[in-house]
Each structure stands twice: as structure tokens, then as C-alpha cells.
Tab-separated table of C-alpha atoms in Angstrom:
chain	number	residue	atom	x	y	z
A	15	UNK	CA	100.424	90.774	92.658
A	16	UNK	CA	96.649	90.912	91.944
A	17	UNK	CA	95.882	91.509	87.935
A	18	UNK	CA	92.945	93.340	87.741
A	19	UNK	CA	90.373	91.284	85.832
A	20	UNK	CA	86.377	90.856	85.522
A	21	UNK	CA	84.098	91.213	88.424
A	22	UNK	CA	83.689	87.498	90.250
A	23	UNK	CA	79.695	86.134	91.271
A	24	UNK	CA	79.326	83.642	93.429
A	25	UNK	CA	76.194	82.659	93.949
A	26	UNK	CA	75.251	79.575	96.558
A	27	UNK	CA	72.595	77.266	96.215
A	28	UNK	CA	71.033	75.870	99.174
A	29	UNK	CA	69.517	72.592	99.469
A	30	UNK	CA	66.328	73.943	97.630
A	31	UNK	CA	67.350	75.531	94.407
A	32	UNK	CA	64.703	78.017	94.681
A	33	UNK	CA	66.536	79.941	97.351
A	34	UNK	CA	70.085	81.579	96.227
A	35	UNK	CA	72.442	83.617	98.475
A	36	UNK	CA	73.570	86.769	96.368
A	37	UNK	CA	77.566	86.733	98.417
A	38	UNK	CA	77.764	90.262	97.160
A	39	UNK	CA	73.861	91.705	97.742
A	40	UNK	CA	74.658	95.313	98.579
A	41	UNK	CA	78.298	94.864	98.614
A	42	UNK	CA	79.371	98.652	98.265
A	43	UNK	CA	77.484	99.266	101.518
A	44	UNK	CA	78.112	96.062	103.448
A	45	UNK	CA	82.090	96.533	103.044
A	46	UNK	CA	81.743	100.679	103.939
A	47	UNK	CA	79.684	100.010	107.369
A	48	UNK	CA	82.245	96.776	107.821
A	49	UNK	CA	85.326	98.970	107.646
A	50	UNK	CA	83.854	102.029	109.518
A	51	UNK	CA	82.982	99.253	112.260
A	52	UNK	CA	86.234	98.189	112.500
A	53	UNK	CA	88.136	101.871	112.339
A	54	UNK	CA	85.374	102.856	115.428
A	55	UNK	CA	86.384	99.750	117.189
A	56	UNK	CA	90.302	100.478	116.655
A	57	UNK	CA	90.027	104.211	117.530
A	58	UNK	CA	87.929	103.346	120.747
A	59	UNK	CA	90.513	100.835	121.532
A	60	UNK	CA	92.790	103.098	120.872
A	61	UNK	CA	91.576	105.909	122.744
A	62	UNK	CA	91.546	103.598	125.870
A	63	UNK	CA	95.492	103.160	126.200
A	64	UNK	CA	95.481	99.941	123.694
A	65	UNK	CA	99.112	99.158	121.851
A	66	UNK	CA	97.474	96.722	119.760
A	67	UNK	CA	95.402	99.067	117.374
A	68	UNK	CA	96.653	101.064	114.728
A	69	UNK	CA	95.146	103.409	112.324
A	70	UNK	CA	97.828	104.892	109.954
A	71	UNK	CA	97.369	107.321	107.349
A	72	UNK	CA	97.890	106.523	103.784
A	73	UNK	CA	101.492	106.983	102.674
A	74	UNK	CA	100.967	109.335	99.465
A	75	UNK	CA	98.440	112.133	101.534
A	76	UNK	CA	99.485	114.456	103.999
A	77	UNK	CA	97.441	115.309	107.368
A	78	UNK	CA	95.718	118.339	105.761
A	79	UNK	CA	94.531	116.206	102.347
A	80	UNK	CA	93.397	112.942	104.092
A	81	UNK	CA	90.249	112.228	104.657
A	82	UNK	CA	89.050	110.205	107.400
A	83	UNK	CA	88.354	106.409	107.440
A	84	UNK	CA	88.585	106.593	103.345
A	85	UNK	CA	92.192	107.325	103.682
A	86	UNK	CA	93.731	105.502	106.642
A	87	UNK	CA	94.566	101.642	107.371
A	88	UNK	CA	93.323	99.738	110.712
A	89	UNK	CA	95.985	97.694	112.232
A	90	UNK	CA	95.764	94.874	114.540
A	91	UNK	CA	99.657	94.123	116.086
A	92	UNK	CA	99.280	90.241	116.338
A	93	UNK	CA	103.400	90.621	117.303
A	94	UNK	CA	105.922	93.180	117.510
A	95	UNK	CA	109.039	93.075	115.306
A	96	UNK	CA	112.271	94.083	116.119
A	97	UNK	CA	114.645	96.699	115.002
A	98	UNK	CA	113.660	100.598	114.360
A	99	UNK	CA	113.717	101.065	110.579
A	100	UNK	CA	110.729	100.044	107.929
A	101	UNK	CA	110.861	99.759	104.283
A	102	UNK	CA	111.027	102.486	102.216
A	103	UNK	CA	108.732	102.693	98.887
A	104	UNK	CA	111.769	101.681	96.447
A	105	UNK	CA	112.978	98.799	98.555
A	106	UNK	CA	112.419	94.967	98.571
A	107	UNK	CA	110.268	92.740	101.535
A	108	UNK	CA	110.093	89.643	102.081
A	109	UNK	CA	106.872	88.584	103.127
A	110	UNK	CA	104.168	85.990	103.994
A	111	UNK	CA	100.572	86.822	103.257
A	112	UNK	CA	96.895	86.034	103.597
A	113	UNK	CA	94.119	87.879	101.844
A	114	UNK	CA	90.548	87.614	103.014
A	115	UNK	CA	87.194	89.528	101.963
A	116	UNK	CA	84.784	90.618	104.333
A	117	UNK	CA	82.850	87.911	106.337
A	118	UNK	CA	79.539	86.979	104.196
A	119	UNK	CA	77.535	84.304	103.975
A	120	UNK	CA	79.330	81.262	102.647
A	121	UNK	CA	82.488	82.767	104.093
A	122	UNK	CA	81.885	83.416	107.565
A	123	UNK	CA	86.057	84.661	108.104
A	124	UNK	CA	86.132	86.197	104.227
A	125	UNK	CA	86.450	84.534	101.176
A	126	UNK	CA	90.391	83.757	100.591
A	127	UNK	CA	91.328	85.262	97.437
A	128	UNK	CA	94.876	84.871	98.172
A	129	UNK	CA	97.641	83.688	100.253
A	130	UNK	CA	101.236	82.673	100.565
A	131	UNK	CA	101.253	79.832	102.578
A	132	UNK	CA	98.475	76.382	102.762
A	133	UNK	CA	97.043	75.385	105.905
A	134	UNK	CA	97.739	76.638	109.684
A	135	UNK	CA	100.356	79.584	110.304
A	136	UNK	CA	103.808	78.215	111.275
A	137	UNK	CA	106.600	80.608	110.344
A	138	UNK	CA	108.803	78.330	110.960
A	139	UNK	CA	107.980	75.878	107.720
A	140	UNK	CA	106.644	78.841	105.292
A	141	UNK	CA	109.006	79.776	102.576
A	142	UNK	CA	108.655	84.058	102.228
A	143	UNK	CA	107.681	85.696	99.356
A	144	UNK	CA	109.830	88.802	97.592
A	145	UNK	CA	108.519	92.182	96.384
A	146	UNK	CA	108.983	95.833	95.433
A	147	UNK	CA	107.241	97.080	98.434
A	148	UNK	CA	106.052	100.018	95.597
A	149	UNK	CA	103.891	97.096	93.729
A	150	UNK	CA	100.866	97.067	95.630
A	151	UNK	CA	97.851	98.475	95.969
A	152	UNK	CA	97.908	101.644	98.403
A	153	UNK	CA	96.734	100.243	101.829
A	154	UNK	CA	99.175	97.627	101.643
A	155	UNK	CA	102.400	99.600	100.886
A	156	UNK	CA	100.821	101.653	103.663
A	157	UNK	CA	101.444	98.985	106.122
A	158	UNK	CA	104.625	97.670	104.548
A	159	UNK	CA	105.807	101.355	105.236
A	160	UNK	CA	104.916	100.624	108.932
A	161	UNK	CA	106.523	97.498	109.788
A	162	UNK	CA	109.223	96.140	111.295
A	163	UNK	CA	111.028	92.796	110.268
A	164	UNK	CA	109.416	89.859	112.153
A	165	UNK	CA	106.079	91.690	112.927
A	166	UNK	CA	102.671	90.283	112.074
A	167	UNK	CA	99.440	92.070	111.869
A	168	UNK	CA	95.729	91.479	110.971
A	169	UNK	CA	95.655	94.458	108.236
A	170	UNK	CA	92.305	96.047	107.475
A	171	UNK	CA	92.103	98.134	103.919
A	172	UNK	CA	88.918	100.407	102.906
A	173	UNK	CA	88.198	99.749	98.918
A	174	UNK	CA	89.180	103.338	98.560
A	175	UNK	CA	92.936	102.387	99.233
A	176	UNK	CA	92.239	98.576	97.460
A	177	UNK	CA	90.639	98.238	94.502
A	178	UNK	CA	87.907	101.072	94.469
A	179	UNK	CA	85.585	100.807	92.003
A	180	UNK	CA	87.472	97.637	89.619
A	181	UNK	CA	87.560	93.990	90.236
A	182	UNK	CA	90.900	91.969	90.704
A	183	UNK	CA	91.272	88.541	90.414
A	184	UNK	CA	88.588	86.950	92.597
A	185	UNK	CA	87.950	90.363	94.303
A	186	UNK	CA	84.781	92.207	93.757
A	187	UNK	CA	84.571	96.181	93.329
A	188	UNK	CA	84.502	98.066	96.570
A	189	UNK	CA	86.073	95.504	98.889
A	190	UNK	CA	87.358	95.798	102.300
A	191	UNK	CA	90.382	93.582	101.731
A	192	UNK	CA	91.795	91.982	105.669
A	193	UNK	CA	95.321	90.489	105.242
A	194	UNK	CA	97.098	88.553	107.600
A	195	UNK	CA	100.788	90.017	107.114
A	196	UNK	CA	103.901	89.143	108.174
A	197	UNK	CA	107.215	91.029	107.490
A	198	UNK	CA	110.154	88.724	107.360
A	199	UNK	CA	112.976	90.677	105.919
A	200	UNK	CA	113.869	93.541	103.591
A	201	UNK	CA	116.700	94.978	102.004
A	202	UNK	CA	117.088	98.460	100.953
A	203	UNK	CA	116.943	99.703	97.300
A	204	UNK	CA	119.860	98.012	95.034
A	205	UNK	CA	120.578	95.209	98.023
A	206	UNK	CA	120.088	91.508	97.653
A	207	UNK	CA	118.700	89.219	100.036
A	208	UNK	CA	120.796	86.806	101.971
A	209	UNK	CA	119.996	83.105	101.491
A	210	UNK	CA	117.123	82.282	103.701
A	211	UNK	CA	117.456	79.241	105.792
């Protein structure tokens, strides 16, 4: 989904040339207090009866090995799905997706890096995307593993379950990635889709 390439700069001019905005000043440290603002504002929510927050553990470490914050998602439910089964790691979604950086600058909701559909959400004219839900980076098979067909959430990812310390395509090293995620469909391991209307 995202080949890892070169580190990207982007670098703003203002109106004067003299004065340039660095996007990525500080990055490591910017996207670690962004995430551990947004896991404090989940748990909180959380810990006040809230449905709509979600921290979940990343799928490959048990309770005893994870470490907190580093190791777990944040989950906003933007709607519930239906049903009472999710993915497994060996079988196929269907999915739309939006991937964002970390407000800065220039970008005041992220820098886009990628996403499945142009213009406004509207489920209803977006054509979903197919996958191995095993093909992505960790926090996102995470939530994959979480979901139930229809649902949509605003998905939060620490580097540490992104892309760490490497660049991807138009993704800087140690970014908080924030996808907007839809699961449409899937179909266990060995199944084909049915044609989508």
C-alpha cells in the first residue's frame, strides 16, 4: 500500500522569502506529544462512560509485552457497523480510506498523503478498495482486526506501529498517521467477493 521510499521536505515560503516554515521542525517530538494528547483525551473519555473512544492493543503483543501508548491504537467510532465477526489477519477487506499526517503548519487537518476516494465523503458514490488485511503496516491491521462491516472510524496510529524510524511515500519518519476508515465488506481467507453494486 505505501512503498517505503526517501524522506519528503516540504518547506513553505511565505510572502517574504526570507522567512521559511520547516513542516517537520522537531517532528519526532511534535508527533509523540500529538499522539500521547490524543490517547489522554481517549482514555479520559473513556474513563467517563464514552462508547465513542477506543484504545486497542496492537494485534501481534500480548497484555504482559505491550507497552503503553507505543503499542496501542486510539479509535474514534464515527458509526457502528453491523454484524459480530471482524477480519481475521489472512482474510480480504474491502475498504475506503483517508490518510492524514499530524496537523502542522501548511496543513492545519494533516497533510493527505493518501486516500481512496476525491472530494467530500459519500459512501454511496465511492467505489471500495480490496486488500489482504495482513498488508499493512501494524496499527492499521490493528483496527482492521477490530471492525465490523459498515463501520467508520477516525483511526489514530503512534509511528511506533506506522512507519517508525523510515519514510514512506510522502510520509516522514516518526509520524502519527490519522486515517479516516471505513470497512465495507470482507470475505474470509480463500472467498471471493460478490459483485459490488
Amino acid at each position: 500500500m505505501f512503498a517505503l521510499l526517501g524522506a519528503m521536505t516540504m518547506v513553505s515560503c511565505s510572502e517574504t522569502e526570507d522567512e521559511e516554515i520547516n513542516e517537520f521542525e522537531n517532528w519526532e517530538s511534535r508527533n509523540e506529544t500529538y499522539f500521547s494528547n490524543i490517547y489522554s483525551q481517549a482514555e479520559s473519555a473513556i474513563n467517563s462512560g464514552s462508547k465513542e473512544w477506543k484504545i486497542i492493543r496492537v494485534y501481534s503483543k500480548d497484555e504482559d509485552a505491550a507497552t503503553p501508548k507505543k503499542d496501542y491504537i486510539v479509535v474514534h467510532v464515527e458509526n457502528e457497523g453491523a454484524g459480530t465477526e471482524c477480519p481475521n489477519l489472512t482474510d480480504s477487506v474491502l475498504i475506503h480510506y483517508r490518510g492524514n499526517l499530524m496537523p502542522s503548519a501548511n496543513f492545519t487537518n494533516g497533510y493527505q498523503f493518501d486516500s481512496t476516494w476525491q472530494g467530500e465523503y459519500n459512501i454511496k458514490s465511492m467505489i471500495a478498495v480490496g486488500f489482504s488485511v495482513y498488508r499493512f503496516v501494524p496499527g492499521f491491521t490493528t483496527a482492521l482486526l477490530n471492525m465490523h462491516k459498515g463501520e467508520r472510524w477516525t483511526v489514530y496510529i503512534p509511528q511506533t506501529l506506522g512507519y517508525g524510524e523510515k519514510s514512506a511515500t510522502n510520509i516522514p519518519a516518526y509520524s502519527t498517521l490519522r486515517f479516516d476508515l471505513t470497512l465495507v465488506n470482507f470475505v474470509r481467507s480463500g472467498q471471493k467477493f460478490p459483485n459490488i453494486q
